[in-house]
Short mmCIF file of N, CA and C in Angstrom, two decimals:
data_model
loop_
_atom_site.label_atom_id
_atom_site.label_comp_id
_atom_site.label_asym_id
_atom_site.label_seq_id
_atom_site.Cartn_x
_atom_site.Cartn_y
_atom_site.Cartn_z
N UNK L 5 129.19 -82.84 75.10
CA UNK L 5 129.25 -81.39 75.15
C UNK L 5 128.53 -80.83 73.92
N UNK L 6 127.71 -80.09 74.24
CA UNK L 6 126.62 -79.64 72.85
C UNK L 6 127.75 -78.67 71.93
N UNK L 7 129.05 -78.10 72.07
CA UNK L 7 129.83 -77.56 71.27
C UNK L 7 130.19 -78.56 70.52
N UNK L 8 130.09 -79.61 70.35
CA UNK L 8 130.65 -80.79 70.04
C UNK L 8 130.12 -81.21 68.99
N UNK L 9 128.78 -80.99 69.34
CA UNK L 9 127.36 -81.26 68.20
C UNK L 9 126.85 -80.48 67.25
N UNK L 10 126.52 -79.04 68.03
CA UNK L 10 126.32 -78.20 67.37
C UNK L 10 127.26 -77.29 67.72
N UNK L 11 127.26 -76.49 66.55
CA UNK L 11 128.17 -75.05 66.28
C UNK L 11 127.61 -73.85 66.54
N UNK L 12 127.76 -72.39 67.00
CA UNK L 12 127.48 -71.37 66.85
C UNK L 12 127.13 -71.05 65.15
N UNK L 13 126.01 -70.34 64.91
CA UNK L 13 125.98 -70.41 63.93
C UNK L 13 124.84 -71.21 62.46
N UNK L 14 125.15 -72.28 63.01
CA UNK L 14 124.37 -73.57 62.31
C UNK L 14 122.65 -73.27 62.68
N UNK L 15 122.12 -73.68 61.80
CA UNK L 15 121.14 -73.81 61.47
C UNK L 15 120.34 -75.59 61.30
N UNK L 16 119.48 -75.34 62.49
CA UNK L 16 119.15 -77.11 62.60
C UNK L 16 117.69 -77.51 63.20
N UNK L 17 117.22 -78.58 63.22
CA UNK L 17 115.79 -78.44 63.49
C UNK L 17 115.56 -78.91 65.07
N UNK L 18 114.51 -78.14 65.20
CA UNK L 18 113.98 -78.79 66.40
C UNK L 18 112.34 -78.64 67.00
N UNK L 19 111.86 -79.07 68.03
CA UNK L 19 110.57 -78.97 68.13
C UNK L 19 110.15 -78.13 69.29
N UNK L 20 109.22 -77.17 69.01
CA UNK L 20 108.26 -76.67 70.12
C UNK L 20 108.28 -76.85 71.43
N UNK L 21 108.34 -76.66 72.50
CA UNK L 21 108.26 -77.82 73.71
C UNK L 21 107.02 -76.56 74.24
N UNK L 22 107.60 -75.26 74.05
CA UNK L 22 106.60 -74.58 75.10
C UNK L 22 106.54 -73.29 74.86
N UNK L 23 105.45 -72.26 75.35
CA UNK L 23 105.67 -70.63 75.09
C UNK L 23 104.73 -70.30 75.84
N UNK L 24 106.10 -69.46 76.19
CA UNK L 24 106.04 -68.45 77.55
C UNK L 24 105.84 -66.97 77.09
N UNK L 25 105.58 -66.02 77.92
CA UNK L 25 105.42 -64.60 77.17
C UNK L 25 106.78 -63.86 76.75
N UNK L 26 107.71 -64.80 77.39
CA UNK L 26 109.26 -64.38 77.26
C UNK L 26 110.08 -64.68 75.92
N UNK L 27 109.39 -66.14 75.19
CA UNK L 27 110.04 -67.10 74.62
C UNK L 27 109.61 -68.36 73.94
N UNK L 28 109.82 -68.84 73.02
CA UNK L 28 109.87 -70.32 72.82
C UNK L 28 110.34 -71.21 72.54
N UNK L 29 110.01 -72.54 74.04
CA UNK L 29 111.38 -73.36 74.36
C UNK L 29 111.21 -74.58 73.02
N UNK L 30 112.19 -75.24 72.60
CA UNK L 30 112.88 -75.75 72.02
C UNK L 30 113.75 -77.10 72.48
N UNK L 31 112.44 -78.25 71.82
CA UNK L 31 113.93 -79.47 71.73
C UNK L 31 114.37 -79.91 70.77
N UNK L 32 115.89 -79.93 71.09
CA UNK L 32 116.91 -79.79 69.72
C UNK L 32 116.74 -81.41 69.56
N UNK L 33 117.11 -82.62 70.52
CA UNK L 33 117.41 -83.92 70.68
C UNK L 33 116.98 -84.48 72.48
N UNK L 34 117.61 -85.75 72.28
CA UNK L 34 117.23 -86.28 73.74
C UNK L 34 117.64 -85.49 74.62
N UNK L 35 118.85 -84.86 74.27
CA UNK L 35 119.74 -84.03 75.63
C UNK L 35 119.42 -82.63 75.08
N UNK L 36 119.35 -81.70 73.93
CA UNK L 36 119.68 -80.47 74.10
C UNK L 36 118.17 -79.85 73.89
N UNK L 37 118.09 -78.47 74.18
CA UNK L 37 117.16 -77.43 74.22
C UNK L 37 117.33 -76.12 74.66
N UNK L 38 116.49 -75.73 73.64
CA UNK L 38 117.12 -74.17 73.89
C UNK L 38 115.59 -72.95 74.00
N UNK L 39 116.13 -72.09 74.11
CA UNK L 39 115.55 -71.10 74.29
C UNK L 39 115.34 -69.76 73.42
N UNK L 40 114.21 -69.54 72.89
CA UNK L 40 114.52 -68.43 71.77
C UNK L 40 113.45 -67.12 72.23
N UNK L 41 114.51 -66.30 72.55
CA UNK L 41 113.72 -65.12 73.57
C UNK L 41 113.09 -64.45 72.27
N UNK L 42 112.55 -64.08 73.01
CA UNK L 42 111.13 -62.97 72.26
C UNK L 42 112.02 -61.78 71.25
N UNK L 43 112.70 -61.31 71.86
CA UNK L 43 113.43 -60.70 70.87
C UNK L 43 114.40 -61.24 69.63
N UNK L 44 114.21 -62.40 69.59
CA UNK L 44 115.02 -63.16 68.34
C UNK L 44 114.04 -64.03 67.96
N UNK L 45 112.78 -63.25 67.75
CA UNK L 45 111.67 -64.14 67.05
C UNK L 45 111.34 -63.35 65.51
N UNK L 46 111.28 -61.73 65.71
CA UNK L 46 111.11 -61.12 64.51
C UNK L 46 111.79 -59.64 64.30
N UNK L 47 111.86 -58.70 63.97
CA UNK L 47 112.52 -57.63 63.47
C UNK L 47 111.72 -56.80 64.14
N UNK L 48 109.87 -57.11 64.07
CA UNK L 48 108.55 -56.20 64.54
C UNK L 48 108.88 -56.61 65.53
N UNK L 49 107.39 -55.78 66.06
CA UNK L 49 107.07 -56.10 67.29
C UNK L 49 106.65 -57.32 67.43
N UNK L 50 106.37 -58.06 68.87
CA UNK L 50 105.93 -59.51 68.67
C UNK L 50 104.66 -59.15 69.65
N UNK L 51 103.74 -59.26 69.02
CA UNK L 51 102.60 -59.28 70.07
C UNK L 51 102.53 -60.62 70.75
N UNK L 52 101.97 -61.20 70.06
CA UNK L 52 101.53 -63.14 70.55
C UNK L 52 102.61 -63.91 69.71
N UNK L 53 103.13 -64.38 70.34
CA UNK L 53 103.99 -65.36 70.24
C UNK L 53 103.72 -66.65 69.52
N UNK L 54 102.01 -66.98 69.66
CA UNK L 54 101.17 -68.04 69.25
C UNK L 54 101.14 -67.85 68.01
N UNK L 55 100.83 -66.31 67.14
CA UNK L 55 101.22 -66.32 65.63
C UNK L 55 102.00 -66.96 65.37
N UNK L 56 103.49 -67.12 66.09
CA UNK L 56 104.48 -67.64 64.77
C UNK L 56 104.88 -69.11 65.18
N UNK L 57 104.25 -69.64 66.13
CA UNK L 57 104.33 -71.42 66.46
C UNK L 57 103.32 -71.82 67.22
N UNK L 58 103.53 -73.32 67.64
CA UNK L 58 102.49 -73.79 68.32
C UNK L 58 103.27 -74.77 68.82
N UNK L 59 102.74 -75.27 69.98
CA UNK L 59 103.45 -76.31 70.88
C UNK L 59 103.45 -77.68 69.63
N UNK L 60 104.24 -78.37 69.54
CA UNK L 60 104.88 -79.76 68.94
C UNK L 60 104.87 -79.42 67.41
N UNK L 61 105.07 -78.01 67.02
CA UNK L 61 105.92 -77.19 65.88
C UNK L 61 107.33 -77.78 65.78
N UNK L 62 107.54 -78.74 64.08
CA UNK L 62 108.58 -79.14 64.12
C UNK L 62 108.96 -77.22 62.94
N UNK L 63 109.97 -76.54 63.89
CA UNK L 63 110.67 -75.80 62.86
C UNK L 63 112.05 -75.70 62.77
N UNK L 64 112.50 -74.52 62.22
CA UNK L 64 114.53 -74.76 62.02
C UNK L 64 115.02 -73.60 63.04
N UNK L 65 115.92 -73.50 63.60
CA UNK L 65 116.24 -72.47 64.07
C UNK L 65 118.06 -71.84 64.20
N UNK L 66 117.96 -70.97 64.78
CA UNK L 66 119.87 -70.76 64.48
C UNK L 66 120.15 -71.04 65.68
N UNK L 67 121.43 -71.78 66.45
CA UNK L 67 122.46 -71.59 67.31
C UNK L 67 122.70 -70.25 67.48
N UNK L 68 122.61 -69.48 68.70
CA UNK L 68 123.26 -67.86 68.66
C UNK L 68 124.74 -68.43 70.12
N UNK L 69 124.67 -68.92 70.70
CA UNK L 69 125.24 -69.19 71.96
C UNK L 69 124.83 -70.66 72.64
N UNK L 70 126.09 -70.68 73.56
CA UNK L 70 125.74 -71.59 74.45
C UNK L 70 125.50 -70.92 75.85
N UNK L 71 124.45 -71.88 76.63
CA UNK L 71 124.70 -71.39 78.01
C UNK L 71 125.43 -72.03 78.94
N UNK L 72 125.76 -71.55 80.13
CA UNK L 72 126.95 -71.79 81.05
C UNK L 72 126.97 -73.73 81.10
N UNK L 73 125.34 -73.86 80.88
CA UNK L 73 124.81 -75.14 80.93
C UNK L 73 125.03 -76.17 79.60
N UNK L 74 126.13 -76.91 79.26
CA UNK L 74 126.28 -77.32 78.03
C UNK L 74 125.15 -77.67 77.08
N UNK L 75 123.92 -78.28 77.74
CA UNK L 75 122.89 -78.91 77.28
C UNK L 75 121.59 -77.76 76.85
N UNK L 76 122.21 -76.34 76.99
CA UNK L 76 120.86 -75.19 76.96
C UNK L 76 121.65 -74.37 75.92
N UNK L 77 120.86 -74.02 75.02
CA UNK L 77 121.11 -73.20 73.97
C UNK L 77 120.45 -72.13 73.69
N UNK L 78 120.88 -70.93 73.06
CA UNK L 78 120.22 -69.73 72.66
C UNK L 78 119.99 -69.89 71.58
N UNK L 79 118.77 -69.86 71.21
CA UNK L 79 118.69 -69.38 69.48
C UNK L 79 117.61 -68.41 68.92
N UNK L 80 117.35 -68.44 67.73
CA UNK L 80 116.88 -67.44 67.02
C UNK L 80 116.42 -67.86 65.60
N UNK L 81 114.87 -66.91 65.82
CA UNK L 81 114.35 -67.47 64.22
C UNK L 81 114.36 -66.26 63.66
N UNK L 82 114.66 -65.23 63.78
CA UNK L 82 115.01 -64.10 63.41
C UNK L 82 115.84 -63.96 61.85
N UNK L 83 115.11 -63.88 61.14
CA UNK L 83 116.14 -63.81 59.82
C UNK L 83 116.05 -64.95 58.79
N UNK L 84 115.37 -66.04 59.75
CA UNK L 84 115.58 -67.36 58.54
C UNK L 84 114.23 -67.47 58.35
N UNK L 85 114.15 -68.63 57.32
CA UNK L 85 112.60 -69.19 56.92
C UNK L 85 112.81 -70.31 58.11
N UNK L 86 112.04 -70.28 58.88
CA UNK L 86 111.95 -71.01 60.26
C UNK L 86 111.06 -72.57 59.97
N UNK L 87 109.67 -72.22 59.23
CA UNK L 87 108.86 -73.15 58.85
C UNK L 87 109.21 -74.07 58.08
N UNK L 88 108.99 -75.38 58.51
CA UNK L 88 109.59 -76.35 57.97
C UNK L 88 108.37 -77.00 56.86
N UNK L 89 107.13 -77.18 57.50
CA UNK L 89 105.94 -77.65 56.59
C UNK L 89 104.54 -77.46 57.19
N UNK L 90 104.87 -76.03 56.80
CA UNK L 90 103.19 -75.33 58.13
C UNK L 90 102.22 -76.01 56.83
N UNK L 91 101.00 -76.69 57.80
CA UNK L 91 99.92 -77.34 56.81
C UNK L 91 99.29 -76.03 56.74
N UNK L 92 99.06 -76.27 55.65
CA UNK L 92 97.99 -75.24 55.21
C UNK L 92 96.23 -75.65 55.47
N UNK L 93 95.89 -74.82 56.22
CA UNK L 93 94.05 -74.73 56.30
C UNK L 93 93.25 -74.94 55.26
N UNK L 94 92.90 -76.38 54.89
CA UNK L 94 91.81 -76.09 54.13
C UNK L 94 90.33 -75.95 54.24
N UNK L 95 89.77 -75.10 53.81
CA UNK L 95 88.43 -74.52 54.07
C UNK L 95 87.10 -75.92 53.99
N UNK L 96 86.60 -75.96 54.62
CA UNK L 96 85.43 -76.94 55.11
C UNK L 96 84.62 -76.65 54.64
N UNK L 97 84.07 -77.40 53.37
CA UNK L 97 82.83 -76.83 52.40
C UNK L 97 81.79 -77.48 53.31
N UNK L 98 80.49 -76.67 54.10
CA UNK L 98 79.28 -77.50 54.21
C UNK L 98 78.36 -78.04 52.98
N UNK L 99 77.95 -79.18 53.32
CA UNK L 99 77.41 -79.93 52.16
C UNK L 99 75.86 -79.91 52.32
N UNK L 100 75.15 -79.60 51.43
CA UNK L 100 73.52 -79.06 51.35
C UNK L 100 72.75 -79.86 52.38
N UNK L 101 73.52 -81.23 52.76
CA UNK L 101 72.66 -81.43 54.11
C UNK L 101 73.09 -81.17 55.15
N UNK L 102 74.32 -80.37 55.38
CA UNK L 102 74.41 -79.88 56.42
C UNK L 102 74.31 -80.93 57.97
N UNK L 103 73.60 -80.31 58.62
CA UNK L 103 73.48 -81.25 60.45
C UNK L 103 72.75 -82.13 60.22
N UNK L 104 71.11 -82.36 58.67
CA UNK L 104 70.70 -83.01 59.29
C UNK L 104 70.51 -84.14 59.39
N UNK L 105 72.32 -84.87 58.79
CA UNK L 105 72.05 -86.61 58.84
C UNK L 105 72.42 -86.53 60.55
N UNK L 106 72.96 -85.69 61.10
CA UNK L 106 72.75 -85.97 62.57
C UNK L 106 71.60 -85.81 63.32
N UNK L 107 70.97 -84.72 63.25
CA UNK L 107 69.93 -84.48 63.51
C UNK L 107 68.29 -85.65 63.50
N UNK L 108 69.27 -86.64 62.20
CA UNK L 108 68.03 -87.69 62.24
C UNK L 108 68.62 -89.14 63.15
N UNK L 109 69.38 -88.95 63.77
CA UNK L 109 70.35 -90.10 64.39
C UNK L 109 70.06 -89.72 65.89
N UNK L 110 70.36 -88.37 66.30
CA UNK L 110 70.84 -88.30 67.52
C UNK L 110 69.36 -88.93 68.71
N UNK L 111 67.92 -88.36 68.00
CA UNK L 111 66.78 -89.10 69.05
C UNK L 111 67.50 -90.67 69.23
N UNK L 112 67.57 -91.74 68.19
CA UNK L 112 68.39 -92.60 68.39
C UNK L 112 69.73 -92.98 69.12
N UNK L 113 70.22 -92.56 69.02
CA UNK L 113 71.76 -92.51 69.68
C UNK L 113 71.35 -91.91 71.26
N UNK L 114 70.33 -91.14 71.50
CA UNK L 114 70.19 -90.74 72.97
C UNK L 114 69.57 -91.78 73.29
N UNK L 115 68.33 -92.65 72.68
CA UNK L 115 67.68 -93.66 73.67
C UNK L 115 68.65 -94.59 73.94
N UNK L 116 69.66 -95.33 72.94
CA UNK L 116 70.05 -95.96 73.59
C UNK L 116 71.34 -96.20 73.96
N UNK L 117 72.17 -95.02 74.45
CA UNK L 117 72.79 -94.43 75.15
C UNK L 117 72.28 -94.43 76.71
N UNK L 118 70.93 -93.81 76.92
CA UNK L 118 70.02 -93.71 77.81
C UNK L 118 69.96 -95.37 78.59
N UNK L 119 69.34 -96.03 77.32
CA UNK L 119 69.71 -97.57 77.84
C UNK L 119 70.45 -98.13 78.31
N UNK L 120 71.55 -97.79 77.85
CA UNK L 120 72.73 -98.76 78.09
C UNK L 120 73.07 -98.03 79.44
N UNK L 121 72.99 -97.24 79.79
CA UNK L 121 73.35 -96.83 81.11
C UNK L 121 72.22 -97.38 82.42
N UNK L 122 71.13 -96.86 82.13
CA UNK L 122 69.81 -97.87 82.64
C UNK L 122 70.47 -99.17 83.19
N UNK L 123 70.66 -99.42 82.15
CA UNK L 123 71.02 -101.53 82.09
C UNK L 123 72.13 -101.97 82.79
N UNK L 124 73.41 -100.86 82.70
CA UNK L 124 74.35 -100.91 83.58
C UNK L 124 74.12 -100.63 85.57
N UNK L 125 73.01 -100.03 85.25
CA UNK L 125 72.73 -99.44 87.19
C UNK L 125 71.23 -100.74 87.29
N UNK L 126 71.08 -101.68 86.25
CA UNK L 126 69.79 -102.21 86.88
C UNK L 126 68.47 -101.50 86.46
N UNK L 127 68.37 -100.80 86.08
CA UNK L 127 66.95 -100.24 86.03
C UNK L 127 66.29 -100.24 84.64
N UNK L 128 65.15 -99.97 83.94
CA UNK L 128 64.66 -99.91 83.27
C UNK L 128 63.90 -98.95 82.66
N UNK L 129 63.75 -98.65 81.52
CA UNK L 129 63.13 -97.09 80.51
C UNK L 129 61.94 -97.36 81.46
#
């Protein structure tokens, strides 16, 4: 019985599973998952939902309820620091050569690419 496990209240982690324009679903463990409606995401408005997670987002969230369903939970990131260890973006310096150590590879890499397919059907450049 997920009352058993978790409490109303508590604060505990879980992962991403999915987002809908309604919500985003939530697995707590093997058995539980919950649901955190759009309105218990922020105080604002919520435009995109995609701002504040992403599918296989490990974050924290609150217990608000159980549903009729022992194994389905309500919760809410509303109020807490939700993020558990958002990586941070680091910026991609291009380096003064830029494309063209590819650029001197790829005539190469197409012939014999080209070949090896040739050679596989029988035929020849």
């Amino acid at each position: 019985m997920a009352k058993d496990k978790y409490q109303i209240g508590n604060i505990v982690t879980g992962c991403v599973t999915g987002i809908e324009k309604y919500g985003i679903f939530v697995g707590l463990d093997n058995y539980y998952s919950g649901l955190i409606h759009i309105s218990e995401i922020s105080d604002s408005f919520v435009r995109n939902i995609r701002d504040y997670v992403t599918i296989g987002e490990t974050i924290k969230v609150k217990i608000l309820d159980f549903n009729s369903n022992d194994f389905h939970v309500k919760l809410s990131i509303k109020g807490i620091d939700y993020r558990i260890n958002r990586r941070k973006r680091t910026k991609i310096i291009e380096t003064s050569n830029g494309f063209s150590s590819l650029k001197k590879k790829l005539d190469f890499w197409m012939k014999n690419k080209t070949e090896e397919i040739l050679n596989k059907q029988g035929k020849k450049m």
